[in-house]
Amino acid sequence: MKLLFIGWLTVGLGGLAFSQSNSLPGRYSIEDVLSAPYCTGLVAEPQAGRIGWVSTQEGVRSVYIHNGRSGQTTKLTNYQTDDGQDISDLHISADGRWLTFVRGGAKNGEGVSPNPTSNPAGAEQAVYLVPTDGSRAPIRVAPGNHPAFSPTGKRLLFAQGGQVHLVELAGLSTDKPITTPSRLFTARGFQTDFRWSPDGGRVLFSSVRGYHNFIGVYDLSQKAITWIAPGVDRDQAPVWSPDGKQVAFIRVPGKKHGEMENVQGGHPFAIWVADVATGEGRELWHSPADDGGFAQDYPAEPLRWTTTNKLLFFSEHEGWMHLYALPPTGGKLTDLTPGAAEAEETFVPADGRYLYYSSNLNDIDRRHIWRVALTGNEAVQPEPLTTGTGIETDPVVVGDQLFYRSASWNRSTGIAKRRVGDTSETLLFPTEAAPRFPAQALTEPKQVIFKAADGVEVHAQLFLPGSTTQISRPALIFMHGGPMRQMLLGWHYRGSYYANAYAINQYLASQGYVVLSVNYRAGIGYGRAFRRADRQGPRGASEYQDILAAAKYLQSRSDVNPLKIGLWGGSYGGYLTALGLARNSDLFACGVDIHGVHDWAWRGNHFSPGGGWAIGEAEAKVAFESSPAFNLDFWRSPCLFVHADDDRNVTFAETVDLVQKLRDKGVPTEVLIFPDDAHSFLLHKNWVRTYQALDGFFRKQLMNQPEKPLTSEK
Ligand SMILES: CC(=O)N[C@@H](C)C(=O)N[C@@H](C)C(=O)N[C@@H](C)C(=O)O
């Protein structure tokens, strides 16, 4: 696939020439720092003593399984290329014999899956099954997603076109190990959130129907659906009681005419319980305010019913994302994860005795694993299971072993284990470092805290070049996307998008820049008030104060050249990059804007109703004024724009429009465009090209050095 590299190059005004002697020769390349395997999708089947995960290395995605009893790790797939086909949604059957996964990206509104290689045959999203003994290659079951094994592991449900399908798993010895998939039942709406009953005889699901959702139970023997407490609400996240006689679910108010999605807002929610036999339900608890939405969207398991008969759910009603316990008969609500911190990924073993979770408690710019007892009446006492300067997330427990995703400031995210209670970890995967990965050449980021003009405290991570000579260096400000994200003092856990960003900030420091990664307001990690800061984004861009404060911090450093401060970021970070250049080209010498939002008012009308931020007609003016596109008269600094045109999060037109308008004004722009890739680039080589272009652009603009020749395409 040929890349379009259209340079609209106008030599930018340089300001103070940056001394050649300050640009340190890179001790490693961009490909080197992106060469380590990166592990995601950690899943456990404790009954079978197994865990599974996905390892992505330079775009090659592989599925692994580890047998906790034998200690053996087996690679179950043999994909060989940077093919742009994501692998996700792993599950292991209770008997441990099968693993299922989804390969390929979800369809968009036109029913098309991402096809980043521009494969003329197109691309699909499909469900696969693979025996855990590695005896055969994965079996493509059917187009679809959301696979779910039955309790015996002999059946598999999956979604196709919003309907529930079933496949039976025969013995491996037969030449036909699975039956032909068939639709299990038909219901109106879009079925999701499948849950097998403990006896495997019924399937619990959510039926999404526009303004409302119903919870349904399909009985396989009666071939009948029972609707659970149908109302005018959006019922979601249903779970079974341990005895299969009841279900619990989260009830969110139904949609009103004209109501639009708002990623930053919240909505009231309630916890309900119902009898399956009668479908009759009742409310056990409701949030005191609009504390739902993010609390249910962010975690993998928004609601659980433990075998120790407790309902566990997330809520922000006390100002932080905490997990709460509620008796299924109603009554006292218990905060299981107290403290000025957020709880994220969770795991509860079958015995229901403990909750394991990841949190930034007592270490707000990292993540560690904690545990809290769910039985007995003793006071809630969270116990730290991992500490130190690493980043640990996604806990799962098999027997007495705790497995989790483990990273540090100079190690990409792998899979580690330790006996519960031990202070040291064993790195299970990868078993050896990638040959080119420059672990010894990386710099440990330092925590920096400063205040914005309105007094809001902002956390950041500072990456300093290795050289100790105090010289006046160029500096770069990195801004994450979302904006409900948080960069950390180590390799990021939220997929390759942010793991790559962390790696490139390391690389830029190695090139001689002072790099500051800014956790601006509207991000997570610092409580609900910070995340839902007033007048953010399209309502006034209040978070821009934090970027100005970051610049002020850098200007105060004697090792920074105040005339050579650049901006870079992706998506929401691209938005803030463009906003900085539009509003303060006097402060920011240049920028790299990767698929940024540039016109909130346009997004509110053309991306989705309200643009995901509930931007209505009444707010269109303030939304436009909060956008980079609002006033381009003062934009002088050069900008490199990078965007893929099958972007389903930030429309490609946002960059086409802005670049054309900047060209009309003679503003120096460059573009790097990837036909058919998506928002978070699915092709590793596109990330490499992006960062090579970013490296060359900053070298030219901030170090007055010629761009390095691009490495040849592999
Ligand atoms: C509806 C909406 O805006 N959802 C946001 C999560 C979103 O898509 N944000 C993008 C602008 C963005 O920053 N995307 C990536 C980088 C992310 O981290 O979400």
XYZ file of C-alpha atoms and ligand atoms in Angstrom:
733
model
C 0.000 0.000 0.000
C 1.518 3.273 -0.977
C 1.403 6.020 1.593
C 0.546 9.504 0.482
C 3.222 11.757 1.863
C 2.254 15.190 0.659
C 4.591 17.741 2.081
C 3.388 21.331 2.063
C 6.671 22.597 3.237
C 7.322 26.218 4.013
C 10.480 26.811 5.926
C 9.313 27.861 9.367
C 10.787 30.915 11.071
C 13.362 29.419 13.363
C 13.708 31.712 16.367
C 16.967 31.044 18.232
C 19.004 28.501 16.323
C 19.340 25.337 18.406
C 22.993 24.405 18.790
C 23.836 21.283 16.805
C 25.916 20.011 19.700
C 22.807 19.601 21.846
C 21.074 16.984 19.720
C 22.354 13.751 21.199
C 22.799 10.929 18.673
C 19.903 8.575 19.256
C 21.201 5.559 21.142
C 18.309 3.531 19.803
C 15.755 3.755 17.030
C 11.998 4.137 17.047
C 11.691 0.550 15.843
C 13.911 -0.576 18.713
C 11.812 1.034 21.453
C 8.649 -0.342 19.844
C 10.079 -3.852 19.414
C 9.059 -5.450 22.723
C 6.023 -7.742 22.917
C 2.998 -6.070 24.514
C 0.466 -8.232 26.358
C -3.275 -7.593 26.535
C -6.508 -9.520 27.065
C -5.402 -11.511 30.141
C -8.105 -14.058 31.001
C -8.326 -16.954 33.492
C -10.322 -20.166 33.840
C -9.436 -21.075 37.442
C -11.502 -24.289 37.348
C -9.205 -25.509 34.578
C -6.116 -23.883 36.086
C -5.394 -21.902 32.953
C -4.764 -18.313 31.855
C -4.592 -16.860 28.371
C -3.444 -13.618 26.772
C -2.623 -11.859 23.501
C 0.950 -10.804 22.749
C 1.507 -8.207 20.036
C 5.050 -7.737 18.797
C 5.740 -5.333 15.936
C 2.165 -5.842 14.755
C 2.189 -9.653 14.890
C -0.593 -10.790 17.231
C -0.371 -14.186 18.971
C -2.563 -16.029 21.479
C -0.892 -17.860 24.372
C -2.202 -20.153 27.091
C -0.487 -21.095 30.343
C -1.316 -24.188 32.376
C -0.895 -23.187 36.014
C -0.655 -26.814 37.055
C 1.949 -28.023 34.581
C 3.662 -24.649 34.250
C 3.588 -25.027 30.467
C 2.956 -22.078 28.171
C 1.718 -22.825 24.640
C 1.402 -20.531 21.630
C -1.951 -21.317 20.035
C -1.801 -19.233 16.858
C 0.724 -18.748 14.084
C -0.096 -15.431 12.473
C 3.152 -14.209 10.973
C 2.619 -10.677 9.729
C 1.676 -7.154 10.737
C -1.791 -7.813 9.315
C -3.816 -5.160 11.115
C -6.301 -7.742 12.440
C -6.882 -7.183 16.152
C -7.361 -10.177 18.482
C -9.629 -9.709 21.510
C -12.314 -11.170 23.798
C -10.488 -14.337 24.902
C -12.320 -16.969 26.964
C -11.248 -20.436 28.169
C -13.759 -23.275 28.557
C -14.364 -24.604 32.077
C -12.871 -27.963 31.122
C -9.794 -26.130 29.901
C -9.895 -27.817 26.475
C -10.877 -24.846 24.341
C -10.017 -21.167 24.016
C -12.131 -18.780 21.976
C -11.174 -15.376 20.605
C -12.405 -12.704 18.243
C -10.229 -11.638 15.299
C -10.804 -8.463 13.304
C -12.521 -5.188 14.053
C -16.193 -4.485 14.690
C -18.388 -3.369 11.817
C -19.224 0.322 11.522
C -22.652 1.746 10.804
C -22.314 0.639 7.190
C -21.551 -2.917 8.283
C -17.880 -2.775 7.272
C -14.989 -4.073 9.383
C -11.682 -2.156 9.291
C -9.460 -3.184 6.358
C -6.182 -1.369 7.024
C -4.197 -3.329 4.424
C -6.753 -2.327 1.744
C -7.222 -6.048 1.106
C -9.307 -6.178 -2.080
C -11.188 -9.134 -0.596
C -12.235 -6.958 2.341
C -11.940 -7.841 6.036
C -14.192 -9.388 8.658
C -14.650 -9.839 12.386
C -15.055 -13.500 13.301
C -15.165 -15.874 16.272
C -12.443 -18.539 16.489
C -11.976 -21.675 18.575
C -8.644 -23.325 19.264
C -7.843 -26.410 21.373
C -5.652 -25.448 24.323
C -3.294 -28.341 23.718
C -2.143 -26.640 20.539
C -3.036 -29.740 18.535
C -4.544 -27.807 15.666
C -4.782 -24.333 14.171
C -7.657 -22.080 15.199
C -11.046 -22.965 13.717
C -13.007 -20.068 12.248
C -16.492 -20.536 13.697
C -18.406 -17.726 11.985
C -18.520 -13.966 11.515
C -19.454 -12.429 14.854
C -18.229 -11.451 18.324
C -19.014 -11.711 22.071
C -18.311 -15.463 22.467
C -19.399 -17.171 25.709
C -18.746 -20.796 26.733
C -21.475 -22.745 28.533
C -20.644 -23.871 32.100
C -19.660 -27.343 30.842
C -17.586 -25.918 28.014
C -19.477 -28.048 25.488
C -21.369 -25.137 23.909
C -20.428 -21.671 22.682
C -22.707 -18.672 22.193
C -21.764 -15.723 20.038
C -23.406 -12.652 18.511
C -23.950 -12.207 14.803
C -25.973 -9.275 13.524
C -27.304 -8.608 17.018
C -28.758 -12.099 17.352
C -27.577 -15.015 19.525
C -25.962 -18.015 17.807
C -24.845 -21.382 19.175
C -22.253 -23.977 18.263
C -21.754 -27.379 19.934
C -18.210 -28.547 20.647
C -17.618 -32.231 19.975
C -14.516 -34.216 20.870
C -11.229 -33.159 19.359
C -10.571 -36.573 17.926
C -13.409 -36.219 15.441
C -12.727 -34.615 12.094
C -15.688 -32.323 12.761
C -14.944 -30.917 16.231
C -17.719 -28.315 16.053
C -21.246 -28.369 14.703
C -22.532 -25.904 12.146
C -23.424 -22.711 13.990
C -27.131 -21.940 14.242
C -29.250 -19.086 15.534
C -30.338 -19.960 19.079
C -33.340 -17.631 19.108
C -34.603 -14.454 17.492
C -35.589 -11.361 19.413
C -36.235 -7.781 18.388
C -33.435 -5.341 18.971
C -29.704 -5.979 19.364
C -28.852 -8.760 21.840
C -25.709 -8.454 23.981
C -24.309 -9.108 27.514
C -24.849 -12.891 27.211
C -24.611 -14.922 30.440
C -25.212 -18.684 30.711
C -27.196 -19.767 33.784
C -25.197 -21.818 36.315
C -26.982 -24.979 35.078
C -26.382 -24.143 31.415
C -30.080 -24.387 30.625
C -30.826 -20.713 30.116
C -29.209 -17.602 28.637
C -29.500 -14.141 30.196
C -29.117 -11.200 27.815
C -29.745 -7.494 27.265
C -31.961 -6.541 24.330
C -30.973 -3.059 23.140
C -33.899 -1.293 21.489
C -33.045 2.379 20.980
C -34.645 4.442 23.722
C -34.783 1.425 26.061
C -33.220 -1.979 26.809
C -34.932 -5.065 28.196
C -33.350 -7.919 30.132
C -34.401 -11.313 28.848
C -33.904 -14.971 29.823
C -34.051 -17.580 27.049
C -34.842 -21.135 28.197
C -33.186 -23.645 25.858
C -35.543 -26.500 26.699
C -38.771 -24.501 26.660
C -37.531 -22.413 23.732
C -39.134 -19.390 25.348
C -38.087 -15.905 26.481
C -39.025 -14.410 29.852
C -38.703 -10.631 30.016
C -37.391 -9.352 33.342
C -39.208 -6.364 34.878
C -39.675 -4.637 31.496
C -39.868 -0.846 31.908
C -39.016 2.408 30.139
C -35.348 2.228 31.073
C -32.047 1.017 29.700
C -31.480 -2.181 31.693
C -27.954 -3.546 31.335
C -25.111 -5.700 32.728
C -27.348 -8.574 33.918
C -25.876 -11.290 36.173
C -27.178 -14.565 37.621
C -27.573 -15.391 41.291
C -25.446 -18.388 42.304
C -28.562 -20.600 42.415
C -29.860 -19.397 39.050
C -33.221 -18.391 40.485
C -32.647 -14.653 40.402
C -30.882 -12.067 38.297
C -29.523 -8.612 39.081
C -28.984 -5.769 36.656
C -28.189 -2.074 36.381
C -31.131 0.157 35.511
C -30.403 3.471 33.766
C -33.215 5.868 32.766
C -34.498 5.456 29.213
C -33.637 8.024 26.575
C -35.709 11.203 26.216
C -36.457 12.821 22.850
C -33.398 14.813 21.802
C -31.193 13.367 24.547
C -27.658 12.784 23.303
C -24.731 10.669 24.508
C -22.254 12.569 26.688
C -18.976 10.807 27.470
C -18.204 13.374 30.142
C -21.575 13.395 31.771
C -23.144 10.890 34.086
C -26.629 9.590 34.664
C -28.511 8.216 37.629
C -28.544 4.419 37.954
C -30.100 1.801 40.191
C -29.331 -1.784 41.184
C -32.264 -4.140 40.645
C -32.885 -7.787 41.471
C -35.605 -9.996 39.939
C -37.037 -13.524 40.095
C -36.487 -15.426 36.893
C -39.608 -17.547 37.271
C -41.940 -14.569 37.470
C -39.866 -11.828 35.863
C -40.857 -9.632 38.810
C -38.137 -7.278 40.068
C -37.409 -4.568 42.621
C -34.914 -1.803 43.196
C -32.275 -2.430 45.885
C -30.339 0.839 45.670
C -30.096 3.902 43.498
C -27.332 6.446 43.042
C -27.868 9.762 44.828
C -27.054 11.672 41.629
C -25.848 11.256 38.071
C -23.004 8.963 39.123
C -23.528 6.310 36.501
C -22.465 6.136 32.914
C -18.684 6.207 33.203
C -18.864 3.957 36.274
C -20.559 1.323 34.152
C -18.782 1.889 30.852
C -15.202 1.845 32.109
C -14.759 -1.453 34.007
C -14.971 -4.869 32.379
C -17.435 -6.206 34.972
C -19.762 -3.386 36.038
C -21.849 -5.771 38.189
C -21.152 -9.131 39.922
C -23.140 -11.554 42.115
C -20.606 -13.492 44.185
C -20.999 -17.032 45.472
C -20.806 -15.430 48.923
C -24.043 -13.704 47.938
C -22.921 -10.105 47.543
C -23.678 -7.768 44.672
C -20.545 -5.838 43.657
C -20.826 -2.738 41.465
C -18.901 0.429 40.543
C -20.022 3.914 41.460
C -18.477 7.395 41.620
C -21.075 8.784 44.054
C -18.442 9.419 46.739
C -16.135 11.273 44.370
C -13.886 8.426 43.231
C -14.457 5.272 41.154
C -14.983 2.726 43.939
C -16.413 -0.782 44.106
C -19.329 -1.317 46.494
C -20.962 -4.396 48.022
C -24.724 -4.690 48.546
C -26.706 -7.641 49.958
C -29.085 -9.017 47.273
C -31.870 -8.475 49.784
C -30.976 -4.801 50.017
C -29.594 -2.984 53.038
C -26.130 -1.702 53.940
C -23.870 -0.484 51.171
C -20.176 -1.127 51.809
C -17.321 0.716 50.102
C -14.852 -2.088 49.321
C -12.132 0.135 47.851
C -11.986 3.200 50.134
C -9.480 6.002 49.749
C -8.633 8.893 47.425
C -8.048 6.579 44.504
C -9.762 4.779 41.630
C -10.532 1.060 41.398
C -10.271 -0.361 37.885
C -9.908 -4.001 36.806
C -11.346 -6.543 39.251
C -11.391 -10.307 39.829
C -13.358 -12.438 42.284
C -12.410 -16.149 42.521
C -15.254 -18.698 42.517
C -15.108 -19.007 46.306
C -16.137 -15.365 46.560
C -13.867 -14.734 49.546
C -11.783 -11.888 48.142
C -11.990 -9.046 45.653
C -8.729 -8.468 43.752
C -8.440 -5.136 41.990
C -6.033 -2.687 40.387
C -5.867 0.831 41.783
C -3.723 3.944 42.147
C -4.288 3.978 45.910
C -1.282 5.526 47.707
C 0.562 5.816 44.347
C -1.661 8.041 42.244
C 0.470 8.041 39.075
C 0.897 4.258 38.931
C -1.299 1.124 39.259
C -0.861 -1.742 41.716
C -2.846 -4.816 42.737
C -4.878 -4.830 45.963
C -7.092 -7.352 47.728
C -9.992 -6.976 50.137
C -11.933 -9.642 52.046
C -15.589 -10.139 51.045
C -16.562 -12.427 53.929
C -16.817 -11.823 57.664
C -17.905 -8.609 59.274
C -14.464 -7.158 59.843
C -13.862 -3.613 58.712
C -12.829 -3.196 55.079
C -9.032 -3.320 55.030
C -7.549 -3.274 51.503
C -4.265 -5.196 51.394
C -1.549 -4.241 48.848
C -0.360 -7.287 46.914
C 2.082 -5.416 44.646
C 4.024 -2.233 45.381
C 7.049 -0.386 44.037
C 7.735 1.478 40.793
C 6.021 -0.959 38.462
C 2.618 -0.826 36.784
C 0.438 -3.842 37.645
C -3.121 -4.286 36.328
C -5.735 -6.919 35.383
C -5.405 -9.343 38.330
C -6.614 -12.935 37.985
C -6.158 -15.743 40.534
C -5.651 -19.419 39.769
C -5.230 -21.512 42.898
C -2.842 -19.620 45.169
C -1.189 -17.858 42.248
C -1.895 -14.235 41.335
C -1.356 -13.470 37.631
C -1.417 -9.932 36.261
C -0.191 -7.618 33.514
C 3.126 -6.216 34.675
C 5.240 -3.342 33.345
C 7.696 -0.792 34.636
C 9.336 2.395 33.424
C 11.770 0.439 31.247
C 9.813 -2.712 30.504
C 6.784 -3.133 28.269
C 3.663 -4.879 29.573
C 4.145 -8.624 30.068
C 2.449 -11.305 32.187
C 3.738 -11.872 35.731
C 2.784 -14.133 38.594
C 3.427 -14.428 42.288
C 2.018 -16.489 45.098
C -0.621 -14.351 46.802
C 1.183 -12.544 49.604
C 4.680 -12.893 48.141
C 6.674 -9.694 47.649
C 8.510 -10.759 44.507
C 7.144 -11.538 41.068
C 8.091 -13.994 38.347
C 7.823 -12.687 34.811
C 5.959 -15.451 33.000
C 5.948 -13.817 29.561
C 7.974 -12.784 27.678
C 10.657 -15.167 28.850
C 13.381 -13.077 27.237
C 13.754 -9.425 26.292
C 13.370 -8.454 22.642
C 16.932 -8.304 21.237
C 16.635 -4.714 20.022
C 14.716 -3.358 23.002
C 16.876 -0.666 24.683
C 15.930 -1.266 28.327
C 19.242 0.076 29.637
C 19.042 3.258 27.576
C 15.658 4.395 28.879
C 15.148 7.169 31.405
C 12.966 6.844 34.498
C 10.214 9.487 34.259
C 9.859 11.759 37.239
C 6.569 12.883 38.787
C 5.984 16.633 38.366
C 3.072 18.517 39.918
C 2.167 22.111 39.152
C -0.906 24.333 39.345
C -2.948 25.845 36.559
C -3.942 29.507 36.597
C -7.200 28.638 38.380
C -5.387 26.659 41.060
C -6.180 23.160 39.775
C -3.321 20.758 40.558
C -1.938 19.001 37.485
C 0.253 15.894 37.469
C 2.786 15.219 34.749
C 5.648 12.877 33.931
C 9.027 14.416 33.076
C 11.422 12.547 30.762
C 14.930 14.052 30.841
C 17.692 13.349 28.304
C 20.518 11.209 29.595
C 23.107 13.956 29.253
C 23.658 15.827 32.482
C 25.102 18.945 30.869
C 22.776 21.818 31.615
C 22.108 23.261 28.160
C 19.134 25.002 26.676
C 17.209 22.167 25.094
C 14.055 22.008 22.993
C 11.067 20.682 24.921
C 7.943 18.751 23.982
C 4.565 18.567 25.702
C 2.634 15.316 25.161
C -1.123 15.273 25.685
C -3.042 11.973 25.941
C -6.391 11.399 24.247
C -9.823 10.473 25.559
C -9.788 12.739 27.478
C -10.772 10.224 30.201
C -7.263 8.733 30.349
C -4.184 9.026 32.585
C -0.553 8.608 31.570
C 1.603 6.915 34.213
C 5.171 6.731 35.523
C 5.679 3.621 33.432
C 4.609 1.672 30.360
C 0.906 2.252 29.771
C -1.593 -0.588 30.236
C -4.375 0.709 27.980
C -3.448 -0.933 24.690
C -0.802 -0.146 22.124
C -2.105 3.425 21.557
C -0.753 4.632 24.898
C 2.023 2.072 25.251
C 3.451 3.429 21.986
C 3.041 7.026 23.194
C 4.992 6.250 26.377
C 7.707 4.556 24.304
C 8.005 7.536 21.956
C 8.298 9.979 24.847
C 11.227 7.821 25.986
C 12.681 7.986 22.468
C 12.266 11.770 22.243
C 14.113 12.209 25.541
C 16.901 10.038 24.141
C 17.075 12.447 21.211
C 17.770 15.347 23.574
C 14.314 16.806 24.207
C 12.936 17.581 27.634
C 9.569 15.796 27.435
C 6.562 16.531 29.664
C 3.514 14.253 29.498
C 0.610 16.211 31.003
C -2.379 14.674 32.790
C -4.705 17.608 32.166
C -8.143 17.940 33.810
C -10.909 15.779 32.260
C -8.622 12.774 32.677
C -9.051 9.882 35.090
C -7.071 8.907 38.153
C -7.684 12.020 40.202
C -11.355 11.682 41.088
C -14.716 12.530 39.586
C -14.448 16.317 40.044
C -11.183 16.356 38.037
C -12.605 14.114 35.330
C -15.843 16.079 35.062
C -14.156 19.503 35.360
C -16.405 22.427 34.439
C -16.338 23.916 30.947
C -14.074 21.247 29.505
C -13.652 20.415 25.812
C -16.494 21.810 23.684
C -17.873 23.749 26.654
C -14.929 26.064 27.076
C -11.682 24.065 26.800
C -10.913 24.719 30.499
C -8.240 22.006 30.307
C -6.206 24.266 28.021
C -5.142 26.168 31.144
C -3.259 23.047 32.177
C -1.323 23.017 28.904
C -0.399 26.670 29.399
C 0.708 25.837 32.934
C 2.836 22.994 31.541
C 4.504 25.440 29.160
C 5.107 27.834 32.034
C 6.706 25.021 34.041
C 9.023 24.185 31.135
C 9.926 27.840 30.625
C 10.939 27.965 34.290
C 13.537 25.231 33.729
C 17.070 26.381 33.013
C 17.644 23.388 30.718
C 14.789 24.357 28.367
C 14.910 26.807 25.469
C 11.584 28.672 25.914
C 11.484 29.457 22.197
C 11.636 25.789 21.255
C 8.600 24.192 22.894
C 6.559 21.835 20.720
C 3.258 20.003 21.225
C 2.165 16.522 20.231
C -0.722 14.186 20.895
C -3.387 11.972 19.361
C -7.129 12.375 19.096
C -8.070 14.554 22.071
C -4.338 15.185 22.361
C -4.355 16.180 18.702
C -7.189 18.580 19.496
C -5.121 20.235 22.238
C -2.076 20.362 19.928
C -4.052 22.238 17.277
C -5.676 24.452 19.913
C -2.250 25.380 21.263
C -0.950 26.360 17.815
C -4.141 28.253 16.939
C -4.213 30.217 20.186
C -0.513 30.436 21.099
C 1.839 30.145 18.163
C 3.776 32.745 20.161
C 4.387 30.096 22.826
C 4.516 26.843 20.872
C 7.025 26.619 18.024
C 5.373 23.659 16.235
C 3.182 20.613 16.718
C 2.302 17.108 15.574
C -1.444 16.531 15.548
C -2.430 12.870 15.152
C -6.109 12.524 14.156
C -7.241 15.448 16.299
C -10.701 16.963 16.769
C -10.680 20.441 15.176
C -14.278 21.668 15.141
C -16.541 20.598 18.005
C -19.603 22.242 16.461
C -19.117 20.295 13.246
C -18.514 17.078 15.247
C -21.749 17.724 17.115
C -23.666 17.663 13.831
C -21.745 15.236 11.667
C -19.994 12.615 13.826
C -23.037 11.575 15.832
C -25.926 13.479 17.382
C -24.015 15.726 19.785
C -20.607 14.343 18.806
C -20.457 12.104 21.861
C -20.482 15.199 24.073
C -24.205 16.130 23.823
C -23.331 19.308 21.916
C -26.734 20.779 21.060
C -27.746 23.796 19.004
C -27.660 26.009 22.090
C -24.020 25.084 22.704
C -22.829 25.170 19.093
C -21.342 28.653 19.481
C -19.287 27.864 22.596
C -18.288 24.548 21.012
C -16.952 26.296 17.942
C -15.165 28.903 20.061
C -13.546 26.039 22.008
C -12.183 24.586 18.769
C -8.902 25.129 16.926
C -10.870 25.980 13.776
C -12.556 28.921 15.494
C -9.789 31.393 14.792
C -6.862 30.602 12.509
C -5.709 34.208 12.155
C -2.983 33.808 14.762
C -1.806 30.332 13.777
C 1.797 30.703 12.577
C 3.675 27.623 13.839
C 4.218 24.646 11.517
C 2.170 21.529 12.120
C 2.412 17.938 10.914
C -1.013 16.294 10.626
C -1.367 12.507 10.665
C -4.684 10.757 10.051
C -6.048 7.478 8.663
C -9.172 7.834 6.594
C -11.212 4.926 8.025
C -11.221 6.680 11.395
C -14.387 5.818 13.328
C -13.623 7.936 16.420
C -12.508 11.222 14.817
C -13.721 11.769 11.267
C -10.967 12.165 8.658
C -12.783 15.261 7.418
C -11.664 17.066 10.585
C -8.092 17.059 9.244
C -9.006 17.627 5.584
C -10.983 20.744 6.541
C -8.367 22.223 8.862
C -5.378 21.584 6.597
C -7.141 23.152 3.627
C -8.020 26.234 5.703
C -4.451 26.515 7.024
C -3.051 26.196 3.518
C -5.339 29.024 2.430
C -3.669 31.127 5.101
C -0.142 30.071 4.190
C 0.428 28.281 7.491
C 3.205 25.670 7.121
C 1.563 22.236 7.199
C 2.666 18.701 6.388
C 0.435 15.654 6.181
C 0.937 11.912 6.552
C -2.161 9.977 5.536
C -2.930 6.260 5.854
C -5.709 5.102 3.527
C -8.044 2.523 5.160
C -6.443 2.335 8.590
C -8.544 3.216 11.658
C -8.287 5.585 14.611
C -5.819 3.600 16.718
C -3.699 2.423 13.795
C -4.122 -1.318 13.357
C -0.896 -1.600 11.364
C 2.332 -1.395 13.388
C 4.150 -0.052 10.357
C 1.787 2.945 10.331
C 2.703 3.755 13.919
C 6.399 3.476 12.998
C 5.918 5.761 9.982
C 3.992 8.239 12.129
C 6.719 8.437 14.724
C 9.482 8.610 12.119
C 7.665 11.556 10.543
C 7.170 13.130 13.985
C 10.871 12.631 14.775
C 11.957 14.218 11.507
C 9.500 17.085 11.836
C 10.610 18.022 15.360
C 14.269 17.566 14.394
C 13.779 20.040 11.563
C 11.647 22.534 13.499
C 13.266 22.393 16.946
C 16.781 21.192 16.337
C 17.323 22.831 12.938
C 18.568 19.475 11.720
C 17.724 17.704 8.462
C 15.167 14.933 8.719
C 16.582 11.402 8.821
C 15.707 9.370 5.709
C 12.694 7.156 6.400
C 13.583 3.483 6.876
C 12.560 1.361 3.907
C 9.152 -0.266 4.183
C 9.384 -3.874 5.389
C -17.580 9.937 21.927
C -16.165 10.269 22.245
O -15.682 11.351 21.975
N -15.477 9.272 22.850
C -14.101 9.493 23.265
C -13.628 8.319 24.095
C -13.235 9.602 22.020
O -13.471 9.006 21.011
N -12.166 10.374 22.181
C -11.249 10.579 21.085
C -11.258 12.029 20.738
C -9.923 10.057 21.568
O -9.173 10.740 22.209
N -9.745 8.722 21.297
C -8.694 7.872 21.876
C -7.328 8.339 21.685
C -9.027 7.605 23.337
O -8.123 7.476 24.167
O -10.245 7.495 23.568
